[in-house]
PDB file of C-alpha atoms in Angstrom:
ATOM      1  CA  MET A  55      27.959  11.737   6.929  1.00 36.00           C
ATOM      2  CA  GLY A  56      27.220   8.810   4.612  1.00 47.00           C
ATOM      3  CA  ARG A  57      28.752   8.389   1.214  1.00 53.00           C
ATOM      4  CA  VAL A  58      27.342  10.567  -1.583  1.00 43.00           C
ATOM      5  CA  TYR A  59      26.707   8.754  -4.853  1.00 47.00           C
ATOM      6  CA  ALA A  60      26.719  10.445  -8.253  1.00 52.00           C
ATOM      7  CA  CYS A  61      23.557   9.616 -10.170  1.00 65.00           C
ATOM      8  CA  VAL A  62      24.058   7.416 -13.214  1.00 78.00           C
ATOM      9  CA  GLY A  63      21.592   7.251 -16.067  1.00 82.00           C
ATOM     10  CA  ARG A  64      18.062   8.456 -15.420  1.00 92.00           C
ATOM     11  CA  TYR A  65      15.144   7.684 -13.126  1.00 93.00           C
ATOM     12  CA  ALA A  66      12.933   5.029 -14.713  1.00 95.00           C
ATOM     13  CA  THR A  67       9.326   5.724 -15.631  1.00 95.00           C
ATOM     14  CA  THR A  68       8.543   2.037 -15.206  1.00 96.00           C
ATOM     15  CA  PRO A  69      10.277   0.311 -12.262  1.00 96.00           C
ATOM     16  CA  TYR A  70      11.964  -3.067 -12.480  1.00 97.00           C
ATOM     17  CA  THR A  71      10.513  -5.689 -10.137  1.00 97.00           C
ATOM     18  CA  ILE A  72      12.990  -8.069  -8.536  1.00 95.00           C
ATOM     19  CA  LYS A  73      10.620 -11.000  -8.167  1.00 90.00           C
ATOM     20  CA  LYS A  74      12.811 -12.949  -5.760  1.00 88.00           C
ATOM     21  CA  ALA A  75      12.129 -10.274  -3.142  1.00 91.00           C
ATOM     22  CA  TRP A  76       9.165  -8.469  -4.717  1.00 90.00           C
ATOM     23  CA  VAL A  77      11.085  -5.213  -4.598  1.00 93.00           C
ATOM     24  CA  ARG A  78      10.754  -2.435  -7.169  1.00 95.00           C
ATOM     25  CA  VAL A  79      13.772  -0.360  -8.167  1.00 96.00           C
ATOM     26  CA  TYR A  80      13.649   2.863 -10.163  1.00 96.00           C
ATOM     27  CA  CYS A  81      17.265   3.622 -10.983  1.00 95.00           C
ATOM     28  CA  ALA A  82      20.746   2.152 -11.291  1.00 95.00           C
ATOM     29  CA  GLU A  83      21.693   3.190  -7.761  1.00 94.00           C
ATOM     30  CA  GLU A  84      18.639   1.527  -6.216  1.00 96.00           C
ATOM     31  CA  LEU A  85      19.502  -1.684  -8.069  1.00 96.00           C
ATOM     32  CA  ALA A  86      23.095  -1.473  -6.815  1.00 95.00           C
ATOM     33  CA  PHE A  87      21.917  -0.849  -3.260  1.00 95.00           C
ATOM     34  CA  TYR A  88      19.689  -3.929  -3.439  1.00 95.00           C
ATOM     35  CA  ILE A  89      22.563  -6.051  -4.775  1.00 96.00           C
ATOM     36  CA  CYS A  90      24.952  -4.937  -2.031  1.00 94.00           C
ATOM     37  CA  ASN A  91      22.451  -5.429   0.792  1.00 93.00           C
ATOM     38  CA  ASN A  92      20.791  -8.636  -0.400  1.00 92.00           C
ATOM     39  CA  ALA A  93      23.611 -10.612  -1.962  1.00 91.00           C
ATOM     40  CA  SER A  94      22.334 -13.823  -0.403  1.00 90.00           C
ATOM     41  CA  LEU A  95      19.106 -13.530  -2.406  1.00 92.00           C
ATOM     42  CA  LEU A  96      20.785 -13.193  -5.796  1.00 93.00           C
ATOM     43  CA  GLU A  97      20.426 -16.052  -8.264  1.00 91.00           C
ATOM     44  CA  GLU A  98      22.802 -16.924 -11.098  1.00 92.00           C
ATOM     45  CA  ASP A  99      20.314 -15.587 -13.662  1.00 94.00           C
ATOM     46  CA  PHE A 100      19.910 -12.224 -11.896  1.00 96.00           C
ATOM     47  CA  PHE A 101      21.236 -10.249 -14.876  1.00 97.00           C
ATOM     48  CA  CYS A 102      18.583 -11.638 -17.177  1.00 96.00           C
ATOM     49  CA  PRO A 103      17.619 -10.141 -20.563  1.00 96.00           C
ATOM     50  CA  ALA A 104      14.673  -8.291 -19.008  1.00 97.00           C
ATOM     51  CA  LEU A 105      16.921  -6.529 -16.478  1.00 97.00           C
ATOM     52  CA  LEU A 106      19.489  -5.558 -19.100  1.00 97.00           C
ATOM     53  CA  GLU A 107      16.738  -4.237 -21.348  1.00 97.00           C
ATOM     54  CA  TRP A 108      15.380  -2.182 -18.442  1.00 97.00           C
ATOM     55  CA  LEU A 109      18.831  -0.699 -17.752  1.00 97.00           C
ATOM     56  CA  GLU A 110      19.186   0.115 -21.431  1.00 96.00           C
ATOM     57  CA  GLU A 111      15.768   1.600 -22.113  1.00 96.00           C
ATOM     58  CA  GLU A 112      14.438   2.889 -18.790  1.00 96.00           C
ATOM     59  CA  CYS A 113      17.685   3.998 -17.153  1.00 96.00           C
ATOM     60  CA  ASP A 114      19.376   5.146 -20.364  1.00 96.00           C
ATOM     61  CA  LEU A 115      22.446   2.962 -19.705  1.00 96.00           C
ATOM     62  CA  PRO A 116      23.047   1.173 -23.018  1.00 96.00           C
ATOM     63  CA  LEU A 117      26.808   0.968 -22.474  1.00 96.00           C
ATOM     64  CA  THR A 118      26.369  -0.669 -19.070  1.00 96.00           C
ATOM     65  CA  ALA A 119      23.962  -3.207 -20.530  1.00 96.00           C
ATOM     66  CA  LYS A 120      26.357  -3.833 -23.421  1.00 96.00           C
ATOM     67  CA  ARG A 121      29.302  -4.430 -21.068  1.00 96.00           C
ATOM     68  CA  ILE A 122      27.334  -6.948 -19.042  1.00 97.00           C
ATOM     69  CA  ARG A 123      26.185  -8.782 -22.181  1.00 97.00           C
ATOM     70  CA  SER A 124      29.788  -8.916 -23.404  1.00 97.00           C
ATOM     71  CA  GLN A 125      30.976 -10.154 -20.016  1.00 96.00           C
ATOM     72  CA  LYS A 126      28.333 -12.906 -20.001  1.00 95.00           C
ATOM     73  CA  ARG A 127      29.794 -14.318 -23.218  1.00 95.00           C
ATOM     74  CA  VAL A 128      33.229 -14.555 -21.596  1.00 95.00           C
ATOM     75  CA  ASP A 129      32.410 -15.362 -17.958  1.00 95.00           C
ATOM     76  CA  ASP A 130      28.795 -15.538 -16.793  1.00 94.00           C
ATOM     77  CA  ARG A 131      29.442 -16.191 -13.099  1.00 94.00           C
ATOM     78  CA  LEU A 132      27.248 -14.024 -10.901  1.00 95.00           C
ATOM     79  CA  GLU A 133      30.121 -12.445  -8.970  1.00 95.00           C
ATOM     80  CA  THR A 134      31.809 -11.410 -12.223  1.00 95.00           C
ATOM     81  CA  LEU A 135      28.646  -9.785 -13.569  1.00 96.00           C
ATOM     82  CA  VAL A 136      28.011  -8.013 -10.264  1.00 96.00           C
ATOM     83  CA  ARG A 137      31.561  -6.656 -10.308  1.00 95.00           C
ATOM     84  CA  THR A 138      31.106  -5.433 -13.892  1.00 96.00           C
ATOM     85  CA  TYR A 139      27.878  -3.659 -12.988  1.00 96.00           C
ATOM     86  CA  LEU A 140      28.978  -2.064  -9.724  1.00 95.00           C
ATOM     87  CA  GLN A 141      32.280  -0.909 -11.138  1.00 92.00           C
ATOM     88  CA  ASP A 142      30.526   0.562 -14.158  1.00 92.00           C
ATOM     89  CA  ILE A 143      28.304   2.779 -12.030  1.00 91.00           C
ATOM     90  CA  ARG A 144      31.054   3.358  -9.423  1.00 88.00           C
ATOM     91  CA  PHE A 145      28.924   2.308  -6.474  1.00 89.00           C
ATOM     92  CA  VAL A 146      31.429   0.475  -4.244  1.00 89.00           C
ATOM     93  CA  SER A 147      35.080   0.691  -3.318  1.00 90.00           C
ATOM     94  CA  PRO A 148      37.489  -2.057  -4.459  1.00 89.00           C
ATOM     95  CA  GLN A 149      37.623  -3.397  -0.896  1.00 92.00           C
ATOM     96  CA  GLU A 150      33.830  -3.550  -0.628  1.00 92.00           C
ATOM     97  CA  MET A 151      33.645  -5.280  -3.999  1.00 93.00           C
ATOM     98  CA  ASP A 152      36.149  -7.923  -2.900  1.00 93.00           C
ATOM     99  CA  GLU A 153      34.064  -8.699   0.202  1.00 93.00           C
ATOM    100  CA  LEU A 154      30.879  -8.860  -1.817  1.00 93.00           C
ATOM    101  CA  GLU A 155      32.496 -11.211  -4.332  1.00 92.00           C
ATOM    102  CA  LYS A 156      33.574 -13.575  -1.550  1.00 92.00           C
ATOM    103  CA  LEU A 157      30.004 -13.631  -0.232  1.00 91.00           C
ATOM    104  CA  LEU A 158      28.594 -14.402  -3.678  1.00 92.00           C
ATOM    105  CA  GLN A 159      31.105 -17.210  -4.142  1.00 90.00           C
ATOM    106  CA  ALA A 160      30.129 -18.699  -0.770  1.00 88.00           C
ATOM    107  CA  ASN A 161      26.445 -18.476  -1.679  1.00 88.00           C
ATOM    108  CA  ARG A 162      27.008 -20.731  -4.678  1.00 86.00           C
ATOM    109  CA  SER A 163      27.541 -23.686  -2.364  1.00 86.00           C
ATOM    110  CA  MET A 164      24.261 -23.135  -0.485  1.00 89.00           C
ATOM    111  CA  SER A 165      21.447 -25.605  -0.975  1.00 90.00           C
ATOM    112  CA  GLY A 166      17.997 -24.669  -2.243  1.00 89.00           C
ATOM    113  CA  VAL A 167      16.660 -25.152   1.283  1.00 93.00           C
ATOM    114  CA  GLN A 168      19.184 -22.700   2.728  1.00 92.00           C
ATOM    115  CA  LYS A 169      18.337 -20.119   0.074  1.00 91.00           C
ATOM    116  CA  CYS A 170      14.615 -20.553   0.749  1.00 93.00           C
ATOM    117  CA  LYS A 171      15.232 -19.942   4.470  1.00 95.00           C
ATOM    118  CA  ILE A 172      17.157 -16.754   3.702  1.00 93.00           C
ATOM    119  CA  GLN A 173      14.352 -15.591   1.432  1.00 93.00           C
ATOM    120  CA  GLY A 174      11.705 -16.306   4.067  1.00 95.00           C
ATOM    121  CA  ASP A 175      13.667 -14.423   6.702  1.00 95.00           C
ATOM    122  CA  TYR A 176      14.078 -11.490   4.308  1.00 93.00           C
ATOM    123  CA  PHE A 177      10.328 -11.332   3.754  1.00 94.00           C
ATOM    124  CA  LEU A 178       9.678 -11.553   7.496  1.00 95.00           C
ATOM    125  CA  GLN A 179      12.108  -8.739   8.303  1.00 92.00           C
ATOM    126  CA  ASN A 180      10.558  -6.564   5.601  1.00 90.00           C
ATOM    127  CA  LYS A 181       6.944  -7.166   6.743  1.00 90.00           C
ATOM    128  CA  LYS A 182       6.016  -9.266   3.712  1.00 91.00           C
ATOM    129  CA  ILE A 183       4.303 -11.695   6.039  1.00 94.00           C
ATOM    130  CA  VAL A 184       2.288 -13.809   3.617  1.00 92.00           C
ATOM    131  CA  LEU A 185       5.330 -14.340   1.386  1.00 92.00           C
ATOM    132  CA  ALA A 186       7.395 -15.308   4.436  1.00 95.00           C
ATOM    133  CA  GLN A 187       4.762 -17.853   5.463  1.00 96.00           C
ATOM    134  CA  GLU A 188       4.797 -19.386   1.992  1.00 95.00           C
ATOM    135  CA  CYS A 189       8.570 -19.879   2.238  1.00 95.00           C
ATOM    136  CA  TYR A 190       8.355 -21.408   5.717  1.00 96.00           C
ATOM    137  CA  GLN A 191       5.532 -23.736   4.699  1.00 96.00           C
ATOM    138  CA  SER A 192       7.610 -24.907   1.749  1.00 95.00           C
ATOM    139  CA  LEU A 193      10.556 -25.529   4.061  1.00 96.00           C
ATOM    140  CA  LEU A 194       8.445 -27.558   6.488  1.00 95.00           C
ATOM    141  CA  GLU A 195       7.529 -29.829   3.594  1.00 94.00           C
ATOM    142  CA  GLN A 196      11.195 -30.332   2.699  1.00 94.00           C
ATOM    143  CA  LEU A 197      13.096 -30.500   5.988  1.00 94.00           C
ATOM    144  CA  ASP A 198      13.830 -33.767   7.731  1.00 91.00           C
ATOM    145  CA  LEU A 199      13.558 -34.025  11.517  1.00 86.00           C
ATOM    146  CA  GLU A 200      16.656 -36.183  11.846  1.00 85.00           C
ATOM    147  CA  THR A 201      19.053 -34.305   9.586  1.00 88.00           C
ATOM    148  CA  ASP A 202      17.745 -30.707   9.701  1.00 92.00           C
ATOM    149  CA  ARG A 203      16.809 -30.377  13.367  1.00 93.00           C
ATOM    150  CA  GLU A 204      18.446 -26.983  14.007  1.00 94.00           C
ATOM    151  CA  MET A 205      17.072 -25.360  10.844  1.00 95.00           C
ATOM    152  CA  LEU A 206      13.654 -26.875  11.473  1.00 96.00           C
ATOM    153  CA  ALA A 207      13.569 -25.282  14.927  1.00 97.00           C
ATOM    154  CA  SER A 208      14.507 -21.918  13.421  1.00 97.00           C
ATOM    155  CA  VAL A 209      11.775 -22.249  10.785  1.00 97.00           C
ATOM    156  CA  TYR A 210       9.189 -23.123  13.444  1.00 97.00           C
ATOM    157  CA  HIS A 211      10.223 -20.076  15.471  1.00 97.00           C
ATOM    158  CA  ASN A 212      10.101 -17.651  12.559  1.00 97.00           C
ATOM    159  CA  TYR A 213       6.831 -19.135  11.346  1.00 97.00           C
ATOM    160  CA  GLY A 214       5.514 -18.365  14.825  1.00 97.00           C
ATOM    161  CA  VAL A 215       6.776 -14.783  14.535  1.00 97.00           C
ATOM    162  CA  ALA A 216       4.890 -14.445  11.241  1.00 96.00           C
ATOM    163  CA  PHE A 217       1.644 -15.593  12.875  1.00 96.00           C
ATOM    164  CA  ALA A 218       2.236 -13.261  15.831  1.00 96.00           C
ATOM    165  CA  LYS A 219       2.627 -10.299  13.461  1.00 94.00           C
ATOM    166  CA  LEU A 220      -0.853 -11.154  12.174  1.00 94.00           C
ATOM    167  CA  PHE A 221      -2.140 -11.254  15.777  1.00 93.00           C
ATOM    168  CA  LEU A 222      -2.793 -15.004  15.486  1.00 95.00           C
ATOM    169  CA  TYR A 223      -1.236 -15.748  18.849  1.00 96.00           C
ATOM    170  CA  GLU A 224      -2.531 -19.272  19.392  1.00 96.00           C
ATOM    171  CA  GLN A 225      -1.041 -20.434  16.081  1.00 96.00           C
ATOM    172  CA  ALA A 226       2.150 -18.544  16.884  1.00 97.00           C
ATOM    173  CA  GLY A 227       2.380 -20.246  20.264  1.00 97.00           C
ATOM    174  CA  LYS A 228       2.041 -23.673  18.674  1.00 97.00           C
ATOM    175  CA  TYR A 229       5.090 -23.079  16.482  1.00 97.00           C
ATOM    176  CA  PHE A 230       7.160 -21.494  19.270  1.00 97.00           C
ATOM    177  CA  LYS A 231       6.461 -24.591  21.397  1.00 96.00           C
ATOM    178  CA  MET A 232       7.427 -26.891  18.524  1.00 97.00           C
ATOM    179  CA  ALA A 233      10.687 -24.959  18.150  1.00 97.00           C
ATOM    180  CA  TYR A 234      11.413 -25.366  21.874  1.00 96.00           C
ATOM    181  CA  ASP A 235      10.619 -29.083  21.793  1.00 95.00           C
ATOM    182  CA  LEU A 236      13.234 -29.500  19.068  1.00 95.00           C
ATOM    183  CA  GLU A 237      15.822 -27.170  20.503  1.00 94.00           C
ATOM    184  CA  GLU A 238      15.520 -26.102  24.126  1.00 93.00           C
ATOM    185  CA  LYS A 239      16.611 -22.530  23.571  1.00 94.00           C
ATOM    186  CA  GLU A 240      15.473 -19.834  25.954  1.00 94.00           C
ATOM    187  CA  GLU A 241      14.322 -17.595  23.113  1.00 95.00           C
ATOM    188  CA  HIS A 242      11.796 -20.173  21.910  1.00 96.00           C
ATOM    189  CA  MET A 243      10.363 -20.528  25.416  1.00 96.00           C
ATOM    190  CA  VAL A 244      10.168 -16.765  25.991  1.00 95.00           C
ATOM    191  CA  ALA A 245       8.252 -16.360  22.721  1.00 96.00           C
ATOM    192  CA  TYR A 246       5.912 -19.231  23.620  1.00 96.00           C
ATOM    193  CA  LEU A 247       5.187 -17.745  27.055  1.00 96.00           C
ATOM    194  CA  ALA A 248       4.502 -14.364  25.460  1.00 95.00           C
ATOM    195  CA  THR A 249       1.655 -15.900  23.443  1.00 96.00           C
ATOM    196  CA  LEU A 250       0.220 -17.458  26.614  1.00 96.00           C
ATOM    197  CA  ARG A 251       0.554 -14.141  28.434  1.00 93.00           C
ATOM    198  CA  ILE A 252      -1.511 -12.451  25.714  1.00 93.00           C
ATOM    199  CA  THR A 253      -4.219 -15.093  25.301  1.00 94.00           C
ATOM    200  CA  MET A 254      -4.791 -16.049  28.959  1.00 94.00           C
ATOM    201  CA  SER A 255      -5.952 -14.278  32.078  1.00 93.00           C
ATOM    202  CA  GLU A 256      -3.254 -13.734  34.684  1.00 92.00           C
ATOM    203  CA  PRO A 257      -4.448 -16.577  36.983  1.00 94.00           C
ATOM    204  CA  GLU A 258      -4.649 -18.954  34.000  1.00 95.00           C
ATOM    205  CA  TYR A 259      -1.199 -17.909  32.842  1.00 93.00           C
ATOM    206  CA  LEU A 260       0.425 -18.383  36.266  1.00 93.00           C
ATOM    207  CA  LYS A 261      -1.216 -21.781  36.627  1.00 94.00           C
ATOM    208  CA  LYS A 262      -0.080 -22.814  33.165  1.00 94.00           C
ATOM    209  CA  ILE A 263       3.585 -21.831  33.490  1.00 93.00           C
ATOM    210  CA  ALA A 264       3.818 -23.763  36.757  1.00 93.00           C
ATOM    211  CA  THR A 265       3.327 -26.930  34.687  1.00 94.00           C
ATOM    212  CA  ILE A 266       5.879 -26.135  31.943  1.00 93.00           C
ATOM    213  CA  PRO A 267       9.458 -27.343  32.465  1.00 89.00           C
ATOM    214  CA  GLY A 268      11.934 -24.544  31.817  1.00 84.00           C
ATOM    215  CA  ALA A 269       9.325 -21.797  32.061  1.00 90.00           C
ATOM    216  CA  TYR A 270      10.424 -20.201  35.334  1.00 88.00           C
ATOM    217  CA  GLY A 271      13.578 -18.454  34.110  1.00 90.00           C
ATOM    218  CA  ALA A 272      12.024 -17.579  30.758  1.00 93.00           C
ATOM    219  CA  SER A 273       9.000 -15.996  32.451  1.00 92.00           C
ATOM    220  CA  GLY A 274      11.304 -13.644  34.365  1.00 92.00           C
ATOM    221  CA  ILE A 275      12.986 -12.587  31.128  1.00 93.00           C
ATOM    222  CA  LEU A 276       9.588 -12.048  29.529  1.00 92.00           C
ATOM    223  CA  GLU A 277       8.412  -9.783  32.364  1.00 92.00           C
ATOM    224  CA  GLU A 278      11.593  -7.710  32.112  1.00 92.00           C
ATOM    225  CA  ARG A 279      11.052  -7.298  28.380  1.00 89.00           C
ATOM    226  CA  LEU A 280       7.421  -6.332  28.868  1.00 86.00           C
ATOM    227  CA  GLU A 281       8.390  -3.678  31.398  1.00 87.00           C
ATOM    228  CA  SER A 282      11.041  -2.330  29.024  1.00 86.00           C
ATOM    229  CA  ALA A 283       8.589  -2.360  26.108  1.00 80.00           C
ATOM    230  CA  GLU A 284       5.999  -0.494  28.177  1.00 77.00           C
ATOM    231  CA  ALA A 285       8.569   2.162  29.109  1.00 81.00           C
ATOM    232  CA  ASP A 286       9.562   2.575  25.447  1.00 72.00           C
ATOM    233  CA  TRP A 287       5.906   2.717  24.405  1.00 66.00           C
ATOM    234  CA  LYS A 288       5.245   5.579  26.817  1.00 65.00           C
ATOM    235  CA  LYS A 289       8.012   7.548  25.120  1.00 72.00           C
ATOM    236  CA  SER A 290       6.719   6.869  21.605  1.00 65.00           C
ATOM    237  CA  ASP A 291       4.899   9.258  19.279  1.00 66.00           C
ATOM    238  CA  GLU A 292       1.937   6.865  19.145  1.00 62.00           C
ATOM    239  CA  TYR A 293       1.528   6.991  22.927  1.00 54.00           C
ATOM    240  CA  MET A 294       1.715  10.789  22.866  1.00 58.00           C
ATOM    241  CA  LYS A 295      -0.999  10.888  20.212  1.00 60.00           C
ATOM    242  CA  ILE A 296      -3.244   8.619  22.256  1.00 60.00           C
ATOM    243  CA  GLY A 297      -2.591  10.735  25.337  1.00 58.00           C
ATOM    244  CA  GLY A 298      -3.543  13.801  23.357  1.00 55.00           C
ATOM    245  CA  MET A 299      -6.774  12.145  22.236  1.00 54.00           C
ATOM    246  CA  GLU A 300      -7.644  11.231  25.812  1.00 61.00           C
ATOM    247  CA  ARG A 301      -7.110  14.834  26.884  1.00 61.00           C
ATOM    248  CA  LEU A 302      -9.473  15.968  24.126  1.00 50.00           C
ATOM    249  CA  LYS A 303     -12.114  13.633  25.510  1.00 58.00           C
ATOM    250  CA  GLU A 304     -11.581  14.719  29.101  1.00 60.00           C
ATOM    251  CA  GLU A 305     -11.782  18.387  28.122  1.00 59.00           C
ATOM    252  CA  GLY A 306     -15.077  17.863  26.335  1.00 60.00           C
ATOM    253  CA  GLY A 307     -13.812  17.963  22.739  1.00 55.00           C
ATOM    254  CA  ILE A 308     -15.811  14.849  21.839  1.00 60.00           C
ATOM    255  CA  ALA A 309     -16.107  15.664  18.121  1.00 56.00           C
ATOM    256  CA  ASP A 310     -12.365  16.306  17.809  1.00 52.00           C
ATOM    257  CA  TYR A 311     -11.668  13.155  19.830  1.00 48.00           C
ATOM    258  CA  TYR A 312     -13.642  10.898  17.481  1.00 52.00           C
ATOM    259  CA  GLU A 313     -12.268  12.602  14.387  1.00 58.00           C
ATOM    260  CA  THR A 314      -8.690  12.065  15.581  1.00 54.00           C
ATOM    261  CA  MET A 315      -9.431   8.503  16.694  1.00 53.00           C
ATOM    262  CA  ASN A 316     -10.950   7.590  13.321  1.00 62.00           C
ATOM    263  CA  PHE A 317      -7.993   9.096  11.517  1.00 58.00           C
ATOM    264  CA  GLN A 318      -5.503   7.086  13.579  1.00 54.00           C
ATOM    265  CA  LEU A 319      -7.513   3.876  13.168  1.00 57.00           C
ATOM    266  CA  ASN A 320      -7.488   4.352   9.409  1.00 62.00           C
ATOM    267  CA  VAL A 321      -3.703   4.773   9.513  1.00 57.00           C
ATOM    268  CA  PHE A 322      -3.370   1.471  11.396  1.00 53.00           C
ATOM    269  CA  LYS A 323      -5.758  -0.248   8.973  1.00 55.00           C
ATOM    270  CA  GLU A 324      -3.799   0.920   5.951  1.00 61.00           C
ATOM    271  CA  GLU A 325      -0.544  -0.277   7.508  1.00 58.00           C
ATOM    272  CA  TYR A 326      -2.109  -3.679   8.135  1.00 51.00           C
ATOM    273  CA  ARG A 327      -3.573  -3.897   4.617  1.00 53.00           C
ATOM    274  CA  SER A 328      -0.198  -2.977   3.149  1.00 54.00           C
ATOM    275  CA  MET A 329       1.486  -5.718   5.165  1.00 48.00           C
ATOM    276  CA  MET A 330      -1.103  -8.299   4.072  1.00 45.00           C
ATOM    277  CA  ALA A 331      -0.868  -7.266   0.421  1.00 47.00           C
ATOM    278  CA  ASN A 332       2.831  -8.116   0.181  1.00 47.00           C
TER     279      ASN A 332
END
């Protein structure tokens, strides 16, 4: 079983929005969870007046807010304020706090470019695709080919992933290829070939990969992954639902078939809209 946390304060009527990640939190524990799991995204001004006011008024934690304000007058380093907060609500063990403090200290030496990359990757992993693209575009305007080659390749790759998640496979392929041209990693080539596999007919694809240096081994890896993905898909709930809809159609339940199909399409549309709205 996981750790059980005692609730501190109350559940907020109005959430606090952490703008760095566009995440809403509703209570002291949710804020602590965000801090512990996204330490690399925290800025020195994280415990700003607005956050302390929210803790005081919405979460009914005036003493916690007061302790942090007092600590800021003595030592306003981020790791010190985080320790004050997490200890006050008893969210982490001393050992966990020590590890978190080391991470926060290391983050202080990171450049703005490194922090922007971490933020973009966070958005990408959490399906905030448009926000991720904005970060990557900003990075492409800042990075230098000669001095930031490895990071530039990573940004190209992840920018390609963002386009792929929007089903824009040609644009995705362009960035995967740019990543491979900078850094001849197998993963870049596999991703690039995947976009070709989707956008081309099989004869066109086979003809194309015959002309790409380094494509032979990567194409074998891609086919293995596709086979594995297909096997997993056939075990998924979505596949079972589709199979059930097909059976309705075959058995003559046309009205039920279309009703179920429309319902599922609306679910997919809402998921897509939600992703685009972030």
